[in-house]
Coordinates of C-alpha atoms in Angstrom, one line a residue:
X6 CA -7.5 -8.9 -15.5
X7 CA -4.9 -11.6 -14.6
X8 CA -3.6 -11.9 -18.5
X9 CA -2.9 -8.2 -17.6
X10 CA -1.4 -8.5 -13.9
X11 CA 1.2 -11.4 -15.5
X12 CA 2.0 -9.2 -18.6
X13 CA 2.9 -6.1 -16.6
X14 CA 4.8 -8.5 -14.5
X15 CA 6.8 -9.7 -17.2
X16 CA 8.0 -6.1 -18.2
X17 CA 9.1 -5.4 -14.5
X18 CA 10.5 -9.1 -14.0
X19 CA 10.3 -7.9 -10.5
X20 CA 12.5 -11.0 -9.6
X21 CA 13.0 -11.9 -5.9
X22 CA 15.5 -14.5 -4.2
X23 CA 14.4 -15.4 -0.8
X24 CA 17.8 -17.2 -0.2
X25 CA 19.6 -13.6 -1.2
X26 CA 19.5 -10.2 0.0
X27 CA 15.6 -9.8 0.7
X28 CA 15.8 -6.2 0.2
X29 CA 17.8 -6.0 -3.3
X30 CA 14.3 -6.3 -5.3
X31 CA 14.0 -4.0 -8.1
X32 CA 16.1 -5.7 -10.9
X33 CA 15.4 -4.9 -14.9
X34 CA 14.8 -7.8 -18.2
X35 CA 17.8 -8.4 -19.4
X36 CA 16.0 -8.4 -22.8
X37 CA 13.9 -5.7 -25.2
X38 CA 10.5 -8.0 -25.1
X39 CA 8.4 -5.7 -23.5
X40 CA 9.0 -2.1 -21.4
X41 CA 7.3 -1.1 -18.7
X42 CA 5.9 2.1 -20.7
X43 CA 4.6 -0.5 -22.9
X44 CA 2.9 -2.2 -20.8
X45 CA 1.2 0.7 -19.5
X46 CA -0.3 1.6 -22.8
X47 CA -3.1 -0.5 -21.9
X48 CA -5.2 1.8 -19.8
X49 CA -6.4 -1.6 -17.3
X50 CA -2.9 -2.1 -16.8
X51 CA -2.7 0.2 -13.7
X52 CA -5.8 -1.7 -12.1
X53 CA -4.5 -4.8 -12.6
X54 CA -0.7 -3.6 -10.8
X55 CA -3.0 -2.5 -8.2
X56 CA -4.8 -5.6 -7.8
X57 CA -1.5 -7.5 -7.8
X58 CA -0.5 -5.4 -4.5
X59 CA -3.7 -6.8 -2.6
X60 CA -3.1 -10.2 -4.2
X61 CA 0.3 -10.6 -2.9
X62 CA -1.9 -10.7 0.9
X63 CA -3.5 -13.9 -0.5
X64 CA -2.0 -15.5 -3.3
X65 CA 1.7 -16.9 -3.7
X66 CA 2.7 -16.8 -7.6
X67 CA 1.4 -15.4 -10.8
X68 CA -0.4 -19.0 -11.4
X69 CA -2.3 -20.8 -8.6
X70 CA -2.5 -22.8 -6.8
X71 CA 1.2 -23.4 -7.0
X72 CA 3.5 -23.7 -10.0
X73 CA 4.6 -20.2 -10.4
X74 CA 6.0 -19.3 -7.6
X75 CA 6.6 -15.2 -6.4
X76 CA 9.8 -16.6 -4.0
X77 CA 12.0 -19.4 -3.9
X78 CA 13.1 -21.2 -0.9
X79 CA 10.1 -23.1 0.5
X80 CA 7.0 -24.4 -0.1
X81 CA 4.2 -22.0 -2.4
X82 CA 1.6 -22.6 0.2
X83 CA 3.6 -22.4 3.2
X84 CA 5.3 -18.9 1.6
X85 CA 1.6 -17.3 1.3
X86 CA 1.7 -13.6 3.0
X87 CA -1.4 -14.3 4.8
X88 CA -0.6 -17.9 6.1
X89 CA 2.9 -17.0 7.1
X90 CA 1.3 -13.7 9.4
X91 CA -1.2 -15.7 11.2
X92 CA 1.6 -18.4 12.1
X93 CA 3.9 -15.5 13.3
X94 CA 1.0 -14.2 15.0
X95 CA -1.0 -17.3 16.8
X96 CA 1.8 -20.2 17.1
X97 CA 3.9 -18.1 19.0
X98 CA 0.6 -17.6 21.8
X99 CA -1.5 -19.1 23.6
X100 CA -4.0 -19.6 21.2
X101 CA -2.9 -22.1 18.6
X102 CA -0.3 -25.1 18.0
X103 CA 0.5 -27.1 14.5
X104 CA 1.1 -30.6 14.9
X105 CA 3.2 -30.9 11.8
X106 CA 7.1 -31.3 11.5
X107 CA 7.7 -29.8 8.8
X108 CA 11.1 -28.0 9.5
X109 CA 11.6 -25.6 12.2
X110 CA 7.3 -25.0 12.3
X111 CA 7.2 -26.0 15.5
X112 CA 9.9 -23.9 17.0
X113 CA 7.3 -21.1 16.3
X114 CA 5.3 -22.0 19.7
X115 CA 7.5 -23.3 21.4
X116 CA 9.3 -20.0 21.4
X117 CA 12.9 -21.4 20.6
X118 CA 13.0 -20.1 16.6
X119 CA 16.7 -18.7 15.8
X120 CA 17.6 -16.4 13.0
X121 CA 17.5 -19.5 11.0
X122 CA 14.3 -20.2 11.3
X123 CA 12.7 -20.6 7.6
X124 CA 9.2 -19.5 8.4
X125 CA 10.7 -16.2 9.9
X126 CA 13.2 -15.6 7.5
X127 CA 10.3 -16.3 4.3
X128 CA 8.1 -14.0 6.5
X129 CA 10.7 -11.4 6.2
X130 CA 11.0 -12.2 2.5
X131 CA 7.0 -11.7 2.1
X132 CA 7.2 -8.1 3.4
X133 CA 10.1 -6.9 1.3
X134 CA 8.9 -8.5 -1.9
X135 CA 5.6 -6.6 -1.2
X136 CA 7.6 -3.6 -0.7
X137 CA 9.0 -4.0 -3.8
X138 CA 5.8 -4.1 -5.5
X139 CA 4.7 -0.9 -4.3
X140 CA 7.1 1.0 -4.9
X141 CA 7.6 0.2 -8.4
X142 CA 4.0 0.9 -8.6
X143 CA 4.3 4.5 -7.5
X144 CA 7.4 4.6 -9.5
X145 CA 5.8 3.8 -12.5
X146 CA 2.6 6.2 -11.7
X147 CA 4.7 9.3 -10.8
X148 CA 3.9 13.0 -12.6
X149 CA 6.7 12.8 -14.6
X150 CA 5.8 8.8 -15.8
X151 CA 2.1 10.2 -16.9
X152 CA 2.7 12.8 -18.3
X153 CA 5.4 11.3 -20.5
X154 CA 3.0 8.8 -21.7
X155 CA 0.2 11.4 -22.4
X156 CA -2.4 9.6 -19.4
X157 CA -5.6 10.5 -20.1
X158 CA -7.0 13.3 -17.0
X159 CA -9.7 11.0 -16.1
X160 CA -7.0 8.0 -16.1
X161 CA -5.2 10.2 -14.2
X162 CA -8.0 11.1 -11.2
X163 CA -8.1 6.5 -10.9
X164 CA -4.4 6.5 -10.6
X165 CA -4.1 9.1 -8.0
X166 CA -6.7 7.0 -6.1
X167 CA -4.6 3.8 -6.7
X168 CA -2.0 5.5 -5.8
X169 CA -2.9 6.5 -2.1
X170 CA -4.2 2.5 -2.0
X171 CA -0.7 1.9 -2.7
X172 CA 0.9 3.8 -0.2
X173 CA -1.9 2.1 2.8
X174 CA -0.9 -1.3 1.7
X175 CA 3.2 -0.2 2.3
X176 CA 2.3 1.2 5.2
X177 CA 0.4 -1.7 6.3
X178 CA 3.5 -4.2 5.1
X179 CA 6.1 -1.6 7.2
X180 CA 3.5 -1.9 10.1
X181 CA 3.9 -6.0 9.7
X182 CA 7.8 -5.1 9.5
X183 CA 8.1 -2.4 12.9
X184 CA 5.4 -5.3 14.9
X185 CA 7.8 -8.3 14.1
X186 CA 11.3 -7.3 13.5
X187 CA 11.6 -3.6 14.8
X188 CA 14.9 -2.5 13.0
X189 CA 14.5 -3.3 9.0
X190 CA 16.2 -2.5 6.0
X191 CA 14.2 0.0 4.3
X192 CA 13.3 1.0 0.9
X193 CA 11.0 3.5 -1.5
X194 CA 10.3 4.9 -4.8
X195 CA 12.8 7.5 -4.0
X196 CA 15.7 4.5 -3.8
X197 CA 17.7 3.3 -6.7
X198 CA 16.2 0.4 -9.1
X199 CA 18.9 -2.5 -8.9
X200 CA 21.6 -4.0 -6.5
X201 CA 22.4 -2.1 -3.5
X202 CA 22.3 -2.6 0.3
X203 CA 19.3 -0.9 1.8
X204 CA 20.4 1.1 5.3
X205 CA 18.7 -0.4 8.6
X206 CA 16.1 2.1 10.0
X207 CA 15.7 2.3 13.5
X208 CA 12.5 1.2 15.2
X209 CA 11.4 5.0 15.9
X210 CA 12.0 6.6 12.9
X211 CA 10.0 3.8 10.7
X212 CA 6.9 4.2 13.1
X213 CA 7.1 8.1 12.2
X214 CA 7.2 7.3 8.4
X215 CA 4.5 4.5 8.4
X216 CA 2.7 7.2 10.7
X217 CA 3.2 10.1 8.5
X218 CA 2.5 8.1 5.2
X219 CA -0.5 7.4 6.8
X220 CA -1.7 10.7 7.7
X221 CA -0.9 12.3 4.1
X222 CA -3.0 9.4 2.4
X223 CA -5.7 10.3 4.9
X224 CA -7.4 12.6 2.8
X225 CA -6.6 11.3 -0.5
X226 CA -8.0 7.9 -0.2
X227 CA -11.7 6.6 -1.1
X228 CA -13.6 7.8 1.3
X229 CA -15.1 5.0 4.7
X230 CA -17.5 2.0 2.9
X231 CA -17.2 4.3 -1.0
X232 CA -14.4 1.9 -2.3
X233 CA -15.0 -1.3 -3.4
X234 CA -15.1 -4.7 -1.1
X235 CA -11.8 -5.4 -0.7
X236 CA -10.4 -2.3 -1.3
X237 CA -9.0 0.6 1.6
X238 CA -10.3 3.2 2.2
X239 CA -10.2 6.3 4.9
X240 CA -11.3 4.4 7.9
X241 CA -8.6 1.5 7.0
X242 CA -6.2 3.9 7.2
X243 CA -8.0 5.1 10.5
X244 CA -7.3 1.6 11.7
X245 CA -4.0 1.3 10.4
X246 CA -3.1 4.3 12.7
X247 CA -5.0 2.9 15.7
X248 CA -3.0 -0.1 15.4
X249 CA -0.2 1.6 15.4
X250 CA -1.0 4.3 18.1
X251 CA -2.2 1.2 20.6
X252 CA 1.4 -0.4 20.2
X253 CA 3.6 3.0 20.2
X254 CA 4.7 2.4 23.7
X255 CA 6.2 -0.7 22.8
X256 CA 7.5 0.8 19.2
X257 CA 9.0 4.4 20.4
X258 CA 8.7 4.2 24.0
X259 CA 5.6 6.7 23.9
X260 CA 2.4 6.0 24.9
X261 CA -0.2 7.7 22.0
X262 CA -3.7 6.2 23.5
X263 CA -5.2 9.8 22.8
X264 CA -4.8 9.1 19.9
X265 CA -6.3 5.7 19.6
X266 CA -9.5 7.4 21.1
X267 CA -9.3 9.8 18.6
X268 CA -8.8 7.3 15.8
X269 CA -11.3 5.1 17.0
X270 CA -14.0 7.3 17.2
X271 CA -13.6 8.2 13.8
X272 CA -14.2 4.7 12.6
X273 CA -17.0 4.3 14.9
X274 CA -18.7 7.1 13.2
X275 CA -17.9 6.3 9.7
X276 CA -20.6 3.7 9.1
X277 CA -19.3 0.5 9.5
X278 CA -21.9 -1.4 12.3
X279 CA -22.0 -4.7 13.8
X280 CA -24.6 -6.7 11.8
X281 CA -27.8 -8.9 13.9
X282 CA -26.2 -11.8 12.6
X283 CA -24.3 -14.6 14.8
X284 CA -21.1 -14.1 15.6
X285 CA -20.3 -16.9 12.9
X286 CA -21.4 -16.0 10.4
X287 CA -18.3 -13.9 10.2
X288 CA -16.3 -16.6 9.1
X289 CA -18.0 -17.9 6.4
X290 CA -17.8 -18.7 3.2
X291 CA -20.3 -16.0 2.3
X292 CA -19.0 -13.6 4.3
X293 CA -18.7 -11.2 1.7
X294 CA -22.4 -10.8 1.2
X295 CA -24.4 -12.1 4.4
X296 CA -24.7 -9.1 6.3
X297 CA -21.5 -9.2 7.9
X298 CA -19.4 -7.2 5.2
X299 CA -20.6 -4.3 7.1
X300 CA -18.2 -4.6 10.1
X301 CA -14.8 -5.7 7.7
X302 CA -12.9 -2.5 7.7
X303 CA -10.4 -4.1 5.6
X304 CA -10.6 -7.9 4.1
X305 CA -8.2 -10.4 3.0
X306 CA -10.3 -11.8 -0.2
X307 CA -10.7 -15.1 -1.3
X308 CA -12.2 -17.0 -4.0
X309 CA -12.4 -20.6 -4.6
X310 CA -12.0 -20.4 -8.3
X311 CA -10.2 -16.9 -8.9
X312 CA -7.5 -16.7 -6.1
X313 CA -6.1 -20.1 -5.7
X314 CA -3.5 -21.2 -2.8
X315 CA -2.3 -23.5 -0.3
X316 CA -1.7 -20.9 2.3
X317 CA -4.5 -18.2 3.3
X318 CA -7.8 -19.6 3.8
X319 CA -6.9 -22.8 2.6
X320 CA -4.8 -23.8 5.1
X321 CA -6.6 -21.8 7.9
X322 CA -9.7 -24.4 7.4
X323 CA -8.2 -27.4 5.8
X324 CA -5.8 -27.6 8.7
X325 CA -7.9 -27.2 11.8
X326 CA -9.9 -30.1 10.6
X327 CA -9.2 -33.4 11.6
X328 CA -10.0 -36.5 13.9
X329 CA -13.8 -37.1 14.4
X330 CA -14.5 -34.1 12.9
X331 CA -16.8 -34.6 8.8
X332 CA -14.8 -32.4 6.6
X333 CA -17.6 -32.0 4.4
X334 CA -19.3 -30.0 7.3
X335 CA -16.8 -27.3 6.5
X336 CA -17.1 -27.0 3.1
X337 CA -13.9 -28.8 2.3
X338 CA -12.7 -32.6 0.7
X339 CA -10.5 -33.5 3.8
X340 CA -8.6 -32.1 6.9
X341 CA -5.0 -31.3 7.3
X342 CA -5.1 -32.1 10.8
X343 CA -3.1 -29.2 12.3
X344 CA -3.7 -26.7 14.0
X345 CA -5.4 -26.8 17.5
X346 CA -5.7 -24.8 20.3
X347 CA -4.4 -24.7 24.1
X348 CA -6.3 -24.7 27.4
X349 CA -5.3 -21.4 27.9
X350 CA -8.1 -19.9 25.4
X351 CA -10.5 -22.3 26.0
X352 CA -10.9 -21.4 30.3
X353 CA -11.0 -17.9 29.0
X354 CA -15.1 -18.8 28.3
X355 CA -17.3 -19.7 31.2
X356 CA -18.6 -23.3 30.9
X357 CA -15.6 -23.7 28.2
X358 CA -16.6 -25.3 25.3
X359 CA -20.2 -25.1 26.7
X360 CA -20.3 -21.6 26.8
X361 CA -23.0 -19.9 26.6
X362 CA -20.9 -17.0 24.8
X363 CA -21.3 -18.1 21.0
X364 CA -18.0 -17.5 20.6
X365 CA -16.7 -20.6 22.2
X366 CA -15.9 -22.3 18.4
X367 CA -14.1 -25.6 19.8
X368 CA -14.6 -29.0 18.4
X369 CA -14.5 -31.5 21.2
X370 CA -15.7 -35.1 20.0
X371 CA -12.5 -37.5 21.0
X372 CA -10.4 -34.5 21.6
X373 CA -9.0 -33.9 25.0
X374 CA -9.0 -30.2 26.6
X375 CA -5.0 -30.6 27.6
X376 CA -2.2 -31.5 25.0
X377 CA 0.2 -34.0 26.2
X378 CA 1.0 -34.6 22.2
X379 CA 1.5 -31.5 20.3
X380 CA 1.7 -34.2 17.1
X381 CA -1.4 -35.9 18.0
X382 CA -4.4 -34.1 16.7
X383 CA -6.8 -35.3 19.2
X384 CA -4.8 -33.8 21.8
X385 CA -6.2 -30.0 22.2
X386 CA -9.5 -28.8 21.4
X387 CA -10.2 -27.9 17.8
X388 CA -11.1 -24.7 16.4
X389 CA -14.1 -24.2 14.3
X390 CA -14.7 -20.6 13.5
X391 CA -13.4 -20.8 10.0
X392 CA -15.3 -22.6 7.7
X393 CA -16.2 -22.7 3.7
X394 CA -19.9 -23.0 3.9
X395 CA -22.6 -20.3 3.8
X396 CA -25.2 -19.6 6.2
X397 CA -27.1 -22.1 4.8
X398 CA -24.4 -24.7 4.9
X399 CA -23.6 -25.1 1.4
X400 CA -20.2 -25.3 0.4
X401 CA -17.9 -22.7 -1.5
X402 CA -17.2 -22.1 -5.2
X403 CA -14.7 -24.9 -6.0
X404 CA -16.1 -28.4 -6.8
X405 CA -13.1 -30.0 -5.6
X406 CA -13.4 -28.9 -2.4
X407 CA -9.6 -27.3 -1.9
X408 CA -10.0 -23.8 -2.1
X409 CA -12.3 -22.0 0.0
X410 CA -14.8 -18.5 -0.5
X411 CA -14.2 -17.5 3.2
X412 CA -12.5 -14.0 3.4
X413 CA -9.9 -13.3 6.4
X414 CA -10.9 -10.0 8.3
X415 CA -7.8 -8.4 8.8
X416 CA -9.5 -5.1 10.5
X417 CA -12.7 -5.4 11.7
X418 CA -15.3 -2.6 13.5
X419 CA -15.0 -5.1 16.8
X420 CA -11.8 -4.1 16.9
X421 CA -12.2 -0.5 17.0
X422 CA -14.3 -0.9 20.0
X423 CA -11.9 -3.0 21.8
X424 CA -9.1 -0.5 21.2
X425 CA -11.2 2.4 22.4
X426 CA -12.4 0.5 25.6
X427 CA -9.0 -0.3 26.4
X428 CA -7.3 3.5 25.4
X429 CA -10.2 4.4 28.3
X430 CA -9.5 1.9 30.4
X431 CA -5.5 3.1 30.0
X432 CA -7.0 6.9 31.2
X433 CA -6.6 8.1 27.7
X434 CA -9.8 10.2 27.8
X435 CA -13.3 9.5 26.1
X436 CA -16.3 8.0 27.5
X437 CA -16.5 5.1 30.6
X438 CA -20.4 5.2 29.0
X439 CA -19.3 4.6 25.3
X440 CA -16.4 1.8 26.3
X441 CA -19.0 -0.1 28.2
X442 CA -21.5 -0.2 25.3
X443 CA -19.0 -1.0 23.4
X444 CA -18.1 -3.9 24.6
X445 CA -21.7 -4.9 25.7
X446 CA -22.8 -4.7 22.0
X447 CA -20.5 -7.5 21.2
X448 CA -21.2 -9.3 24.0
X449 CA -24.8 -9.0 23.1
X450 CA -23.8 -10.8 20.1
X451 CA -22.4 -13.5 21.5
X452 CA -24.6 -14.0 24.4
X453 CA -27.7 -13.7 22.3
X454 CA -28.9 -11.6 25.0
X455 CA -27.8 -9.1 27.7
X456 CA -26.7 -12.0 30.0
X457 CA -23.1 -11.1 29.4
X458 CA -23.3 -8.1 29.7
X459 CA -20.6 -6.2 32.2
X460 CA -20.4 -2.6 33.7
X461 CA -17.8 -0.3 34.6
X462 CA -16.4 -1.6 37.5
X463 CA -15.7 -4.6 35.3
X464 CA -13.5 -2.7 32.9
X465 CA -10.1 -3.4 33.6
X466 CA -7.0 -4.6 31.7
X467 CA -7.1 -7.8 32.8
X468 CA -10.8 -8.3 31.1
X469 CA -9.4 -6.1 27.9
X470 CA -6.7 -8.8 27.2
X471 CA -9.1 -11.6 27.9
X472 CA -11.7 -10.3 26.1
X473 CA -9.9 -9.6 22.7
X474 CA -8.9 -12.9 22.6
X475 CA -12.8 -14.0 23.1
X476 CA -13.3 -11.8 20.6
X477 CA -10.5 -11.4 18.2
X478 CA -8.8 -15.3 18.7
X479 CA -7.4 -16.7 14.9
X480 CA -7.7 -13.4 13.7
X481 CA -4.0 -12.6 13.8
X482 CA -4.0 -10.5 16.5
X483 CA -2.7 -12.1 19.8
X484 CA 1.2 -12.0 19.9
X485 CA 0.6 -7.9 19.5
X486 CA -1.3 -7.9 22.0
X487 CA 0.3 -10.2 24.2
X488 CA 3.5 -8.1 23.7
X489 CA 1.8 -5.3 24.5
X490 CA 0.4 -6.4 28.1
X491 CA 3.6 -7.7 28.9
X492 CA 2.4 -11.2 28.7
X493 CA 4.2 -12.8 25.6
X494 CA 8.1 -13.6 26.5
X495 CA 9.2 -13.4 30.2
X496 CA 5.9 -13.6 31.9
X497 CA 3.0 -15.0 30.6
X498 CA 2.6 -19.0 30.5
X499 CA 0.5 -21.5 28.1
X500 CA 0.9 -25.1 27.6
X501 CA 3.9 -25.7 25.6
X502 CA 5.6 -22.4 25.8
X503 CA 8.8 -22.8 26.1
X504 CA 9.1 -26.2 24.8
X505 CA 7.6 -27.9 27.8
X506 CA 4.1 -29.5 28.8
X507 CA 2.9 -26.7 31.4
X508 CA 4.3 -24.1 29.9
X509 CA 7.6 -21.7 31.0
X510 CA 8.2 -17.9 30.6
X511 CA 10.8 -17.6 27.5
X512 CA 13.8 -14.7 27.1
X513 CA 12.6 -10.9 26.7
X514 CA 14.3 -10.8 23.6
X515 CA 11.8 -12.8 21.8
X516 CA 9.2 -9.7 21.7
X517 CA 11.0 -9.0 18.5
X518 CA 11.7 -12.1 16.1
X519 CA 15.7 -11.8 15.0
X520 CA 16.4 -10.4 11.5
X521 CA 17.3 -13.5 9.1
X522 CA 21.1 -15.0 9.0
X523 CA 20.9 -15.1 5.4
X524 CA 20.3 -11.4 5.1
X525 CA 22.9 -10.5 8.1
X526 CA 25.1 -12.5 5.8
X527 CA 25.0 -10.3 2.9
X528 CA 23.8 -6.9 3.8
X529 CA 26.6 -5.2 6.3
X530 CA 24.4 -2.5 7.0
X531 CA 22.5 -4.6 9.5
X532 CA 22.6 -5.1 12.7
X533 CA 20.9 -8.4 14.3
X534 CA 18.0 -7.5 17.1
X535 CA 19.4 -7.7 20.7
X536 CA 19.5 -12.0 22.1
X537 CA 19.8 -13.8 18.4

């Protein structure tokens, strides 16, 4: 499968500068070595595209774990999709700082990034070079491509499938796109292969295409929990739209939390449970196959020997290990000593790191509740919810100790019951009766028992936003959120916003991150996000 994915690859030469025009992807060989229609001659070939679209989430080159690198510009592991998303998504908040220097990283939570900002700018570069791949996927598996090369009919039935995979995963990359930089360049099938300047689409119109791409896919796609692991399906999509119904006020101005309801419930019916298992065992190294799989609408996958990088996982467990804490008890050969979190998270859990709500994952041997040093390790608590050991505490798949098995839930069934709480909560419509038991079944889970378990007159915004950060913290979820509650820029406050130890409210403007210099620089068709 991967001798295939890099042979295709070779016939597109799908080429991407991250120091040029992001958006100018789609360039040809300059030689005869190999077509594209050749390429495709090999039945597997179309798989193995398709499994190079999900790869792009976790991997960062055609190699692994470095050495052949998809962009140029900075580091392979720091470029990672995955690992460049959670940073955009958790340094920004409340719930995690880096202690590292490297560049501009820090700038992330302190909430003073500019349009030069690398991370941002190779973020950017992530989502258009994903773009890129998709749509020279659906270019290559149009009617007219097929039947020129005589596809088999039962070929053709798998393609159609991959096809409407295809079309999630750009949807899911334009989502990334709308949630982080609003007003994008924008690109399909339908544009020209080669050098042009994409035109900037406004905020608006790219939620109605995501949200339109979404609903024809709908009822093309694998049917919920019928695809493989991995793989989306209809109630990823179902999510996909929930995520982007819960945030259309902020997107378009217009509230859609019918919809989410609507959404919500159809995920809640499609089979996908909550499994008896502890709420940790979600993060582990076999969480692929310990019971929990059954609540992952949507995965990021990882394998210690098979998908290799120093972003995703890697870094998610390598660097949240350090200080006092045995790296060997996390499956891994040493700690990158990074990533912490702030006090903020940690008073959101009664009796803090002591909680009895098993979701209160903090390391605390020699590390102190309250950062004075964002550099110093020991200052913050740590976070131990990802980890590459199974339930039985034996490590992952590689014997080195670098790479770990863990997947990254992107979309999980938690989620769907948050969102449906809150839509209720936001007078939406549904049940007060199903939003309570929602949240008491994963409370139930936590607690161990019905000890934390809330009623109605509990259910309020205030406990939404609190609770989906007990819930959903590391998960790449909290900036959206935060944004959405009003509580990311101007108003809310966490230790070392704003550059400073307790924490100050930052500019409005920074609810969208600025579009990058060097693309302003080339593309005229763009027009920088309001404050950068």
């Amino acid at each position: 499968m991967l001798r295939t994915i890099k042979t295709v690859f070779i016939a597109f030469t799908l080429v991407f500068f991250a120091q040029s025009c992001e958006s100018d992807l789609d360039l040809q060989p300059e030689d005869n070595r190999l077509t594209a229609d050749a390429a495709f001659e090999e039945p597997g070939a179309y798989k193995a595209f398709l499994a190079k679209l999900y790869a792009g989430l976790s991997v960062s080159g055609q190699q692994g774990p470095a050495g052949d690198a998809d962009l140029s510009g900075l580091d392979e592991g720091f470029s990672n999709y995955m690992r460049l998303y959670w940073s955009m998504q958790e340094l920004t908040t409340d719930e995690a700082v880096i202690g590292w220097s490297d560049g501009t990283i820090k700038d992330l939570h302190a909430q003073t990034w500019t349009s030069g900002n690398e991370f941002i700018r190779t973020m950017y570069s992530r989502i258009f070079y994903q773009v890129a791949l998709t749509n020279e996927f659906l270019r290559q598996t149009s009617d007219a491509k097929l039947d020129a090369r005589g596809t088999e009919a039962s070929l053709r039935g798998d393609i159609q499938k991959y096809r409407a995979e295809a079309r999630f995963m750009r949807a899911l990359t334009y989502w990334h796109a709308l949630d982080l930089f609003g007003n994008v360049p924008f690109v399909t099938e339908e544009d020209p292969i080669g050098a042009f300047l994409p035109q900037q689409i406004q905020r608006q119109d790219l939620f109605d295409y995501i949200e339109t791409e979404l609903l024809a896919i709908e009822g093309e796609i694998t049917g919920a929990r019928l695809n493989d692991y991995g793989r989306a399906d209809q109630a990823a999509v179902w999510m996909l739209l929930s995520k982007l119904y819960i945030n259309a006020e902020v997107y378009t101005g217009t509230a859609r939390y019918s919809d989410v309801v609507n959404y919500t419930s159809k995920i809640i019916e499609s089979g996908y449970s909550i499994a008896d298992n502890p709420y940790y065992h979600l993060f582990l190294a076999d969480n692929d196959t310990n019971g929990t799989e059954s609540e992952v609408i949507f995965p990021i996958t990882f394998d210690g020997l098979n998908t290799q990088s120093f972003g995703g996982m890697t870094f998610l467990i390598h660097a949240a290990v350090g200080g006092s804490m045995v790296p060997a008890d996390y499956g891994i050969n040493g700690g990158w000593a990074g990533l912490r979190t702030t006090s903020k998270l940690v008073d959101k859990f009664p009796g803090e790191a002591n909680s009895a709500d098993g979701r209160a994952l903090f390391y605390t041997d020699g590390q102190t509740k309250e950062i004075t040093n964002i550099s110093n390790f020991t200052n913050g608590y740590a976070v131990e919810k990802f980890r590459n050991v199974d339930v039985n505490g034996v490590a992952g798949s590689d014997p080195t100790g670098d790479i770990p098995d863990t997947d990254f839930p992107m979309f999980r069934l938690a989620d769907a019951y948050l969102m449906y709480a809150e839509a209720f909560v936001r007078g939406a419509g549904g049940s007060a009766t199903n939003a309570v038991n929602y949240i008491n079944i994963l409370r139930e889970r936590a607690y161990g028992n019905t000890s934390g378990n809330i009623t109605q007159s509990s259910l309020n915004l205030e406990f939404i936003l609190a609770e989906r950060s007990r819930e959903l913290f590391w998960e790449a979820h909290r900036r959206t959120d935060l944004i959405r509650f009003g509580q990311f820029s101007d108003q809310g406050l966490w230790p070392w916003k704003g550059n400073v130890a307790q924490g100050r409210t930052t500019e409005s403007f920074r609810d969208l991150m600025p579009l990058p210099a060097t693309d302003l620089g080339i593309n005229t068709n763009l027009k920088q996000n309001q404050g950068y």
